[in-house]
PDB file of C-alpha atoms in Angstrom:
ATOM      1  CA  MET C 238     -11.078 -61.974  -4.393  1.00 44.00           C
ATOM      2  CA  LEU C 239      -7.249 -61.604  -5.617  1.00 48.00           C
ATOM      3  CA  TRP C 240      -6.634 -58.862  -7.840  1.00 51.00           C
ATOM      4  CA  ARG C 241      -4.968 -59.604 -11.254  1.00 58.00           C
ATOM      5  CA  LEU C 242      -2.205 -57.356 -11.382  1.00 65.00           C
ATOM      6  CA  PRO C 243      -3.051 -55.521 -14.741  1.00 79.00           C
ATOM      7  CA  LEU C 244      -6.521 -54.928 -13.645  1.00 89.00           C
ATOM      8  CA  LEU C 245      -5.363 -53.285 -10.658  1.00 93.00           C
ATOM      9  CA  LEU C 246      -2.784 -51.038 -12.222  1.00 93.00           C
ATOM     10  CA  THR C 247      -5.118 -50.180 -14.964  1.00 95.00           C
ATOM     11  CA  ALA C 248      -7.757 -48.913 -12.163  1.00 97.00           C
ATOM     12  CA  LEU C 249      -5.144 -46.760 -10.607  1.00 98.00           C
ATOM     13  CA  LEU C 250      -4.099 -45.075 -13.982  1.00 97.00           C
ATOM     14  CA  GLU C 251      -7.835 -44.830 -14.995  1.00 98.00           C
ATOM     15  CA  ALA C 252      -8.674 -42.961 -11.472  1.00 98.00           C
ATOM     16  CA  GLN C 253      -5.428 -40.861 -12.017  1.00 98.00           C
ATOM     17  CA  ILE C 254      -4.214 -42.206  -8.795  1.00 98.00           C
ATOM     18  CA  ILE C 255      -0.869 -43.208 -10.512  1.00 98.00           C
ATOM     19  CA  PRO C 256       0.737 -40.680 -11.187  1.00 97.00           C
ATOM     20  CA  THR C 257      -1.232 -38.139  -9.192  1.00 96.00           C
ATOM     21  CA  VAL C 258      -1.214 -39.585  -5.746  1.00 98.00           C
ATOM     22  CA  ILE C 259       1.739 -42.710  -6.192  1.00 98.00           C
ATOM     23  CA  ASP C 260       4.166 -43.504  -8.636  1.00 97.00           C
ATOM     24  CA  ASP C 261       3.856 -46.616 -10.883  1.00 95.00           C
ATOM     25  CA  PHE C 262       4.688 -49.514  -8.568  1.00 94.00           C
ATOM     26  CA  PRO C 263       4.625 -53.574  -8.987  1.00 89.00           C
ATOM     27  CA  PRO C 264       2.095 -54.756  -6.651  1.00 90.00           C
ATOM     28  CA  ALA C 265       3.373 -57.718  -4.558  1.00 88.00           C
ATOM     29  CA  LEU C 266       0.075 -58.285  -2.515  1.00 89.00           C
ATOM     30  CA  SER C 267      -3.669 -57.650  -3.035  1.00 90.00           C
ATOM     31  CA  LEU C 268      -5.102 -55.463  -0.427  1.00 94.00           C
ATOM     32  CA  ARG C 269      -8.635 -56.225   0.446  1.00 94.00           C
ATOM     33  CA  VAL C 270     -10.599 -53.557   2.743  1.00 96.00           C
ATOM     34  CA  LYS C 271     -13.767 -54.848   4.406  1.00 96.00           C
ATOM     35  CA  TRP C 272     -15.954 -52.875   6.441  1.00 97.00           C
ATOM     36  CA  LYS C 273     -19.199 -54.301   8.298  1.00 94.00           C
ATOM     37  CA  HIS C 274     -21.436 -53.965   5.223  1.00 94.00           C
ATOM     38  CA  ASP C 275     -19.160 -53.023   2.241  1.00 97.00           C
ATOM     39  CA  SER C 276     -15.829 -53.722   0.610  1.00 98.00           C
ATOM     40  CA  ALA C 277     -13.320 -51.822  -1.432  1.00 98.00           C
ATOM     41  CA  ALA C 278     -13.575 -53.250  -4.959  1.00 97.00           C
ATOM     42  CA  LEU C 279     -10.862 -50.986  -6.940  1.00 97.00           C
ATOM     43  CA  GLY C 280     -13.270 -47.833  -7.596  1.00 98.00           C
ATOM     44  CA  ASN C 281     -16.551 -48.905  -6.525  1.00 98.00           C
ATOM     45  CA  THR C 282     -18.664 -46.067  -5.130  1.00 98.00           C
ATOM     46  CA  LEU C 283     -19.764 -46.675  -1.109  1.00 98.00           C
ATOM     47  CA  LYS C 284     -22.352 -44.571   1.291  1.00 97.00           C
ATOM     48  CA  PRO C 285     -20.302 -42.713   3.921  1.00 98.00           C
ATOM     49  CA  ASP C 286     -22.358 -43.870   6.397  1.00 97.00           C
ATOM     50  CA  HIS C 287     -21.255 -47.220   5.826  1.00 97.00           C
ATOM     51  CA  LEU C 288     -17.402 -46.333   6.534  1.00 98.00           C
ATOM     52  CA  LYS C 289     -17.788 -44.811  10.063  1.00 97.00           C
ATOM     53  CA  LYS C 290     -15.588 -47.806  11.612  1.00 97.00           C
ATOM     54  CA  ALA C 291     -12.119 -48.378  10.436  1.00 96.00           C
ATOM     55  CA  PRO C 292     -12.090 -51.600   8.047  1.00 96.00           C
ATOM     56  CA  VAL C 293     -10.537 -54.866   8.591  1.00 94.00           C
ATOM     57  CA  ILE C 294      -7.564 -55.463   6.305  1.00 93.00           C
ATOM     58  CA  HIS C 295      -6.879 -58.627   4.591  1.00 91.00           C
ATOM     59  CA  LEU C 296      -3.489 -59.001   2.545  1.00 90.00           C
ATOM     60  CA  ASP C 297      -2.967 -61.613  -0.321  1.00 87.00           C
ATOM     61  CA  ARG C 298      -0.037 -63.307  -2.077  1.00 79.00           C
ATOM     62  CA  VAL C 299      -0.047 -62.607  -5.781  1.00 72.00           C
ATOM     63  CA  GLU C 300       2.567 -63.571  -8.299  1.00 60.00           C
ATOM     64  CA  SER C 301       5.096 -60.475  -8.743  1.00 56.00           C
ATOM     65  CA  ASP C 302       8.700 -59.767  -9.421  1.00 53.00           C
ATOM     66  CA  ALA C 303       7.927 -56.959  -6.911  1.00 52.00           C
ATOM     67  CA  LEU C 304      11.040 -55.978  -4.452  1.00 50.00           C
ATOM     68  CA  ALA C 305      13.419 -57.201  -7.215  1.00 42.00           C
ATOM     69  CA  GLY C 306      13.236 -60.742  -6.360  1.00 39.00           C
ATOM     70  CA  ALA C 307      13.244 -60.175  -2.644  1.00 50.00           C
ATOM     71  CA  GLN C 308      11.047 -62.635  -0.655  1.00 65.00           C
ATOM     72  CA  LEU C 309       8.436 -60.967   1.659  1.00 80.00           C
ATOM     73  CA  SER C 310       8.989 -62.277   5.087  1.00 81.00           C
ATOM     74  CA  LYS C 311       6.481 -62.446   7.860  1.00 81.00           C
ATOM     75  CA  HIS C 312       8.934 -60.724  10.217  1.00 84.00           C
ATOM     76  CA  MET C 313       8.470 -57.586   8.234  1.00 90.00           C
ATOM     77  CA  SER C 314       6.578 -54.906   9.560  1.00 92.00           C
ATOM     78  CA  TYR C 315       4.183 -53.130   7.253  1.00 94.00           C
ATOM     79  CA  VAL C 316       1.881 -49.917   7.290  1.00 97.00           C
ATOM     80  CA  ILE C 317      -1.897 -49.300   5.873  1.00 97.00           C
ATOM     81  CA  VAL C 318      -2.688 -45.636   4.848  1.00 98.00           C
ATOM     82  CA  LEU C 319      -5.718 -43.994   3.580  1.00 99.00           C
ATOM     83  CA  THR C 320      -5.366 -40.897   1.784  1.00 99.00           C
ATOM     84  CA  ASP C 321      -8.010 -38.565   0.229  1.00 98.00           C
ATOM     85  CA  PRO C 322      -6.427 -36.432  -2.922  1.00 98.00           C
ATOM     86  CA  ASP C 323      -9.673 -34.623  -3.397  1.00 98.00           C
ATOM     87  CA  ALA C 324      -9.718 -32.749  -0.436  1.00 95.00           C
ATOM     88  CA  PRO C 325     -12.224 -30.467  -0.103  1.00 96.00           C
ATOM     89  CA  SER C 326     -13.005 -31.418  -4.000  1.00 96.00           C
ATOM     90  CA  ARG C 327     -11.489 -32.963  -7.023  1.00 96.00           C
ATOM     91  CA  ASP C 328     -12.025 -29.396  -8.615  1.00 95.00           C
ATOM     92  CA  ASP C 329     -10.162 -27.552  -5.903  1.00 94.00           C
ATOM     93  CA  PRO C 330      -7.843 -29.910  -3.966  1.00 95.00           C
ATOM     94  CA  LYS C 331      -6.310 -27.036  -1.867  1.00 94.00           C
ATOM     95  CA  TRP C 332      -6.330 -29.325   1.258  1.00 93.00           C
ATOM     96  CA  SER C 333      -4.667 -32.326  -0.727  1.00 95.00           C
ATOM     97  CA  GLU C 334      -3.783 -34.676   0.278  1.00 97.00           C
ATOM     98  CA  PHE C 335      -5.743 -35.309   3.479  1.00 98.00           C
ATOM     99  CA  CYS C 336      -4.443 -38.109   5.726  1.00 98.00           C
ATOM    100  CA  HIS C 337      -7.559 -40.194   7.121  1.00 99.00           C
ATOM    101  CA  TRP C 338      -5.344 -43.143   8.438  1.00 99.00           C
ATOM    102  CA  ILE C 339      -1.943 -44.380   9.555  1.00 98.00           C
ATOM    103  CA  ALA C 340      -1.497 -47.919  11.041  1.00 97.00           C
ATOM    104  CA  ALA C 341       1.329 -50.155  11.262  1.00 96.00           C
ATOM    105  CA  SER C 342       1.677 -53.924  12.433  1.00 92.00           C
ATOM    106  CA  SER C 343       4.884 -55.603  13.566  1.00 85.00           C
ATOM    107  CA  GLN C 344       4.332 -58.713  11.286  1.00 83.00           C
ATOM    108  CA  LEU C 345       3.401 -59.315   7.843  1.00 81.00           C
ATOM    109  CA  GLU C 346       0.537 -62.102   7.841  1.00 72.00           C
ATOM    110  CA  PHE C 347      -0.666 -63.219   4.437  1.00 65.00           C
ATOM    111  CA  SER C 348      -2.902 -65.947   3.153  1.00 56.00           C
ATOM    112  CA  SER C 349      -3.528 -67.518  -0.051  1.00 48.00           C
ATOM    113  CA  LYS C 350      -6.886 -68.525   1.442  1.00 46.00           C
ATOM    114  CA  SER C 351      -7.643 -64.746   2.378  1.00 42.00           C
ATOM    115  CA  LYS C 352      -8.254 -65.885   6.274  1.00 42.00           C
ATOM    116  CA  SER C 353      -5.706 -63.632   7.871  1.00 45.00           C
ATOM    117  CA  LYS C 354      -6.890 -60.717   9.789  1.00 49.00           C
ATOM    118  CA  HIS C 355      -4.470 -57.964  10.908  1.00 54.00           C
ATOM    119  CA  HIS C 356      -3.910 -56.223  14.112  1.00 78.00           C
ATOM    120  CA  LEU C 357      -2.706 -52.797  13.355  1.00 90.00           C
ATOM    121  CA  LYS C 358      -1.759 -50.465  15.663  1.00 94.00           C
ATOM    122  CA  ASP C 359      -2.892 -46.834  14.871  1.00 96.00           C
ATOM    123  CA  ILE C 360       0.034 -43.811  14.207  1.00 97.00           C
ATOM    124  CA  ILE C 361      -3.361 -41.572  13.102  1.00 98.00           C
ATOM    125  CA  LYS C 362      -6.376 -42.665  14.132  1.00 98.00           C
ATOM    126  CA  TYR C 363      -8.766 -43.610  11.421  1.00 98.00           C
ATOM    127  CA  LYS C 364     -10.920 -40.759  10.225  1.00 98.00           C
ATOM    128  CA  PRO C 365     -13.968 -41.999   8.169  1.00 98.00           C
ATOM    129  CA  PRO C 366     -14.598 -40.540   4.912  1.00 98.00           C
ATOM    130  CA  ALA C 367     -16.997 -37.345   5.244  1.00 96.00           C
ATOM    131  CA  PRO C 368     -16.955 -35.577   1.849  1.00 97.00           C
ATOM    132  CA  PRO C 369     -18.442 -32.185   2.194  1.00 96.00           C
ATOM    133  CA  PRO C 370     -21.766 -31.209   0.386  1.00 97.00           C
ATOM    134  CA  LYS C 371     -21.493 -30.012  -3.171  1.00 96.00           C
ATOM    135  CA  THR C 372     -17.966 -31.400  -3.824  1.00 97.00           C
ATOM    136  CA  GLY C 373     -18.614 -34.603  -6.069  1.00 97.00           C
ATOM    137  CA  LYS C 374     -16.868 -37.981  -5.722  1.00 98.00           C
ATOM    138  CA  HIS C 375     -13.979 -38.171  -3.915  1.00 98.00           C
ATOM    139  CA  ARG C 376     -11.317 -40.776  -4.221  1.00 99.00           C
ATOM    140  CA  TYR C 377     -10.404 -42.694  -1.099  1.00 99.00           C
ATOM    141  CA  VAL C 378      -6.975 -44.470  -1.476  1.00 99.00           C
ATOM    142  CA  PHE C 379      -5.536 -47.226   0.588  1.00 99.00           C
ATOM    143  CA  PHE C 380      -1.892 -48.373   0.299  1.00 98.00           C
ATOM    144  CA  THR C 381       0.337 -51.090   1.970  1.00 97.00           C
ATOM    145  CA  PHE C 382       3.781 -49.978   2.456  1.00 97.00           C
ATOM    146  CA  ILE C 383       6.827 -51.949   3.508  1.00 95.00           C
ATOM    147  CA  ALA C 384      10.509 -50.652   4.422  1.00 95.00           C
ATOM    148  CA  ALA C 385      12.406 -50.197   1.094  1.00 94.00           C
ATOM    149  CA  ASN C 386      15.591 -52.102   2.621  1.00 93.00           C
ATOM    150  CA  GLY C 387      13.536 -54.945   3.067  1.00 89.00           C
ATOM    151  CA  THR C 388      14.457 -54.771   7.152  1.00 90.00           C
ATOM    152  CA  THR C 389      12.712 -56.855   9.514  1.00 89.00           C
ATOM    153  CA  LYS C 390      13.199 -54.394  12.311  1.00 90.00           C
ATOM    154  CA  LYS C 391      10.629 -52.163  14.018  1.00 88.00           C
ATOM    155  CA  LEU C 392       9.647 -49.280  12.037  1.00 92.00           C
ATOM    156  CA  HIS C 393      10.041 -45.745  13.249  1.00 94.00           C
ATOM    157  CA  LEU C 394       7.437 -43.640  11.317  1.00 96.00           C
ATOM    158  CA  SER C 395       6.982 -40.153  11.480  1.00 96.00           C
ATOM    159  CA  LYS C 396       3.480 -38.684  12.551  1.00 97.00           C
ATOM    160  CA  PRO C 397       2.121 -35.766  10.456  1.00 97.00           C
ATOM    161  CA  GLU C 398       1.292 -33.058  12.730  1.00 95.00           C
ATOM    162  CA  GLU C 399      -1.713 -32.392  10.859  1.00 96.00           C
ATOM    163  CA  ARG C 400      -3.903 -34.400   8.471  1.00 97.00           C
ATOM    164  CA  LYS C 401      -4.211 -31.711   5.776  1.00 96.00           C
ATOM    165  CA  HIS C 402      -1.082 -32.144   3.442  1.00 96.00           C
ATOM    166  CA  TRP C 403       0.087 -34.871   5.735  1.00 97.00           C
ATOM    167  CA  GLY C 404       1.566 -32.059   7.989  1.00 94.00           C
ATOM    168  CA  SER C 405       3.116 -30.300   5.203  1.00 93.00           C
ATOM    169  CA  ASP C 406       2.682 -26.486   4.146  1.00 88.00           C
ATOM    170  CA  HIS C 407       2.609 -27.692   0.642  1.00 87.00           C
ATOM    171  CA  ALA C 408      -0.560 -28.297  -1.203  1.00 82.00           C
ATOM    172  CA  GLY C 409      -0.450 -31.598  -2.893  1.00 84.00           C
ATOM    173  CA  HIS C 410       1.899 -32.862  -0.296  1.00 93.00           C
ATOM    174  CA  GLY C 411       0.754 -36.329   0.617  1.00 97.00           C
ATOM    175  CA  VAL C 412       1.609 -40.137   0.982  1.00 98.00           C
ATOM    176  CA  ARG C 413       3.937 -40.642  -1.628  1.00 98.00           C
ATOM    177  CA  GLU C 414       6.166 -37.796   0.110  1.00 98.00           C
ATOM    178  CA  TRP C 415       5.393 -39.178   3.335  1.00 98.00           C
ATOM    179  CA  ALA C 416       6.624 -42.652   2.203  1.00 98.00           C
ATOM    180  CA  HIS C 417       9.537 -41.532   0.703  1.00 98.00           C
ATOM    181  CA  GLU C 418      10.825 -39.784   4.116  1.00 97.00           C
ATOM    182  CA  ASN C 419       9.974 -42.840   6.138  1.00 98.00           C
ATOM    183  CA  GLY C 420      11.924 -45.239   3.482  1.00 97.00           C
ATOM    184  CA  LEU C 421       8.668 -46.947   2.718  1.00 97.00           C
ATOM    185  CA  ILE C 422       7.627 -48.469  -0.893  1.00 96.00           C
ATOM    186  CA  PRO C 423       4.016 -49.374  -1.598  1.00 96.00           C
ATOM    187  CA  ILE C 424       3.234 -53.111  -2.515  1.00 94.00           C
ATOM    188  CA  ALA C 425      -0.390 -52.960  -2.399  1.00 95.00           C
ATOM    189  CA  ALA C 426      -3.266 -50.613  -2.993  1.00 97.00           C
ATOM    190  CA  ASN C 427      -7.023 -50.526  -3.315  1.00 98.00           C
ATOM    191  CA  PHE C 428      -9.542 -47.542  -3.500  1.00 99.00           C
ATOM    192  CA  ILE C 429     -13.259 -46.500  -3.122  1.00 99.00           C
ATOM    193  CA  TYR C 430     -15.209 -43.275  -4.297  1.00 99.00           C
ATOM    194  CA  ALA C 431     -17.418 -41.840  -1.796  1.00 98.00           C
ATOM    195  CA  GLU C 432     -19.702 -38.428  -1.904  1.00 97.00           C
ATOM    196  CA  ASN C 433     -22.141 -36.503   0.072  1.00 96.00           C
ATOM    197  CA  ASP C 434     -25.776 -37.083  -0.504  1.00 93.00           C
ATOM    198  CA  LYS C 435     -26.149 -33.389  -1.278  1.00 94.00           C
ATOM    199  CA  GLN C 436     -24.875 -32.462  -4.501  1.00 91.00           C
TER     200      GLN C 436
END
């Protein structure tokens, strides 16, 4: 399914992902995230047991004025990330943000027919969502990034030393700061909620 841009941005705002996790941005692609039994659908709630293996990522074109008119090229590298801003809980996010996944591809592949599968190389291995007991629902947010300067050269990305705070000593430090440090801009997003059965 291709997300309509107002629906995506509304969902991100209502979930307070904008502006808490990322600044407002104009999406250029729709990001589909599929596990064996489930898919991300802009804030649906999924069982952690269904999220054990890294999902398959699909990117689809949407009509957008993103990138100030620049054309997305298949030769551009892109980055997929997964972050949890609610670690260990939304009421007490002292470990926020928690980096669950960083993966990159050297070729931006997309298909209006939604048939493309993407071959990603892990920078930080996928750590499946595992919200602790009695911490309520966590937001697990996926983003697609590309280089802000539009380069088609290989990206040299920093690897966070720790997952908590994306390797920073500062609470709340996360994907926005990491992306800025690496010269990246967001072009797509999706998210889910997940919670422990013990509440």
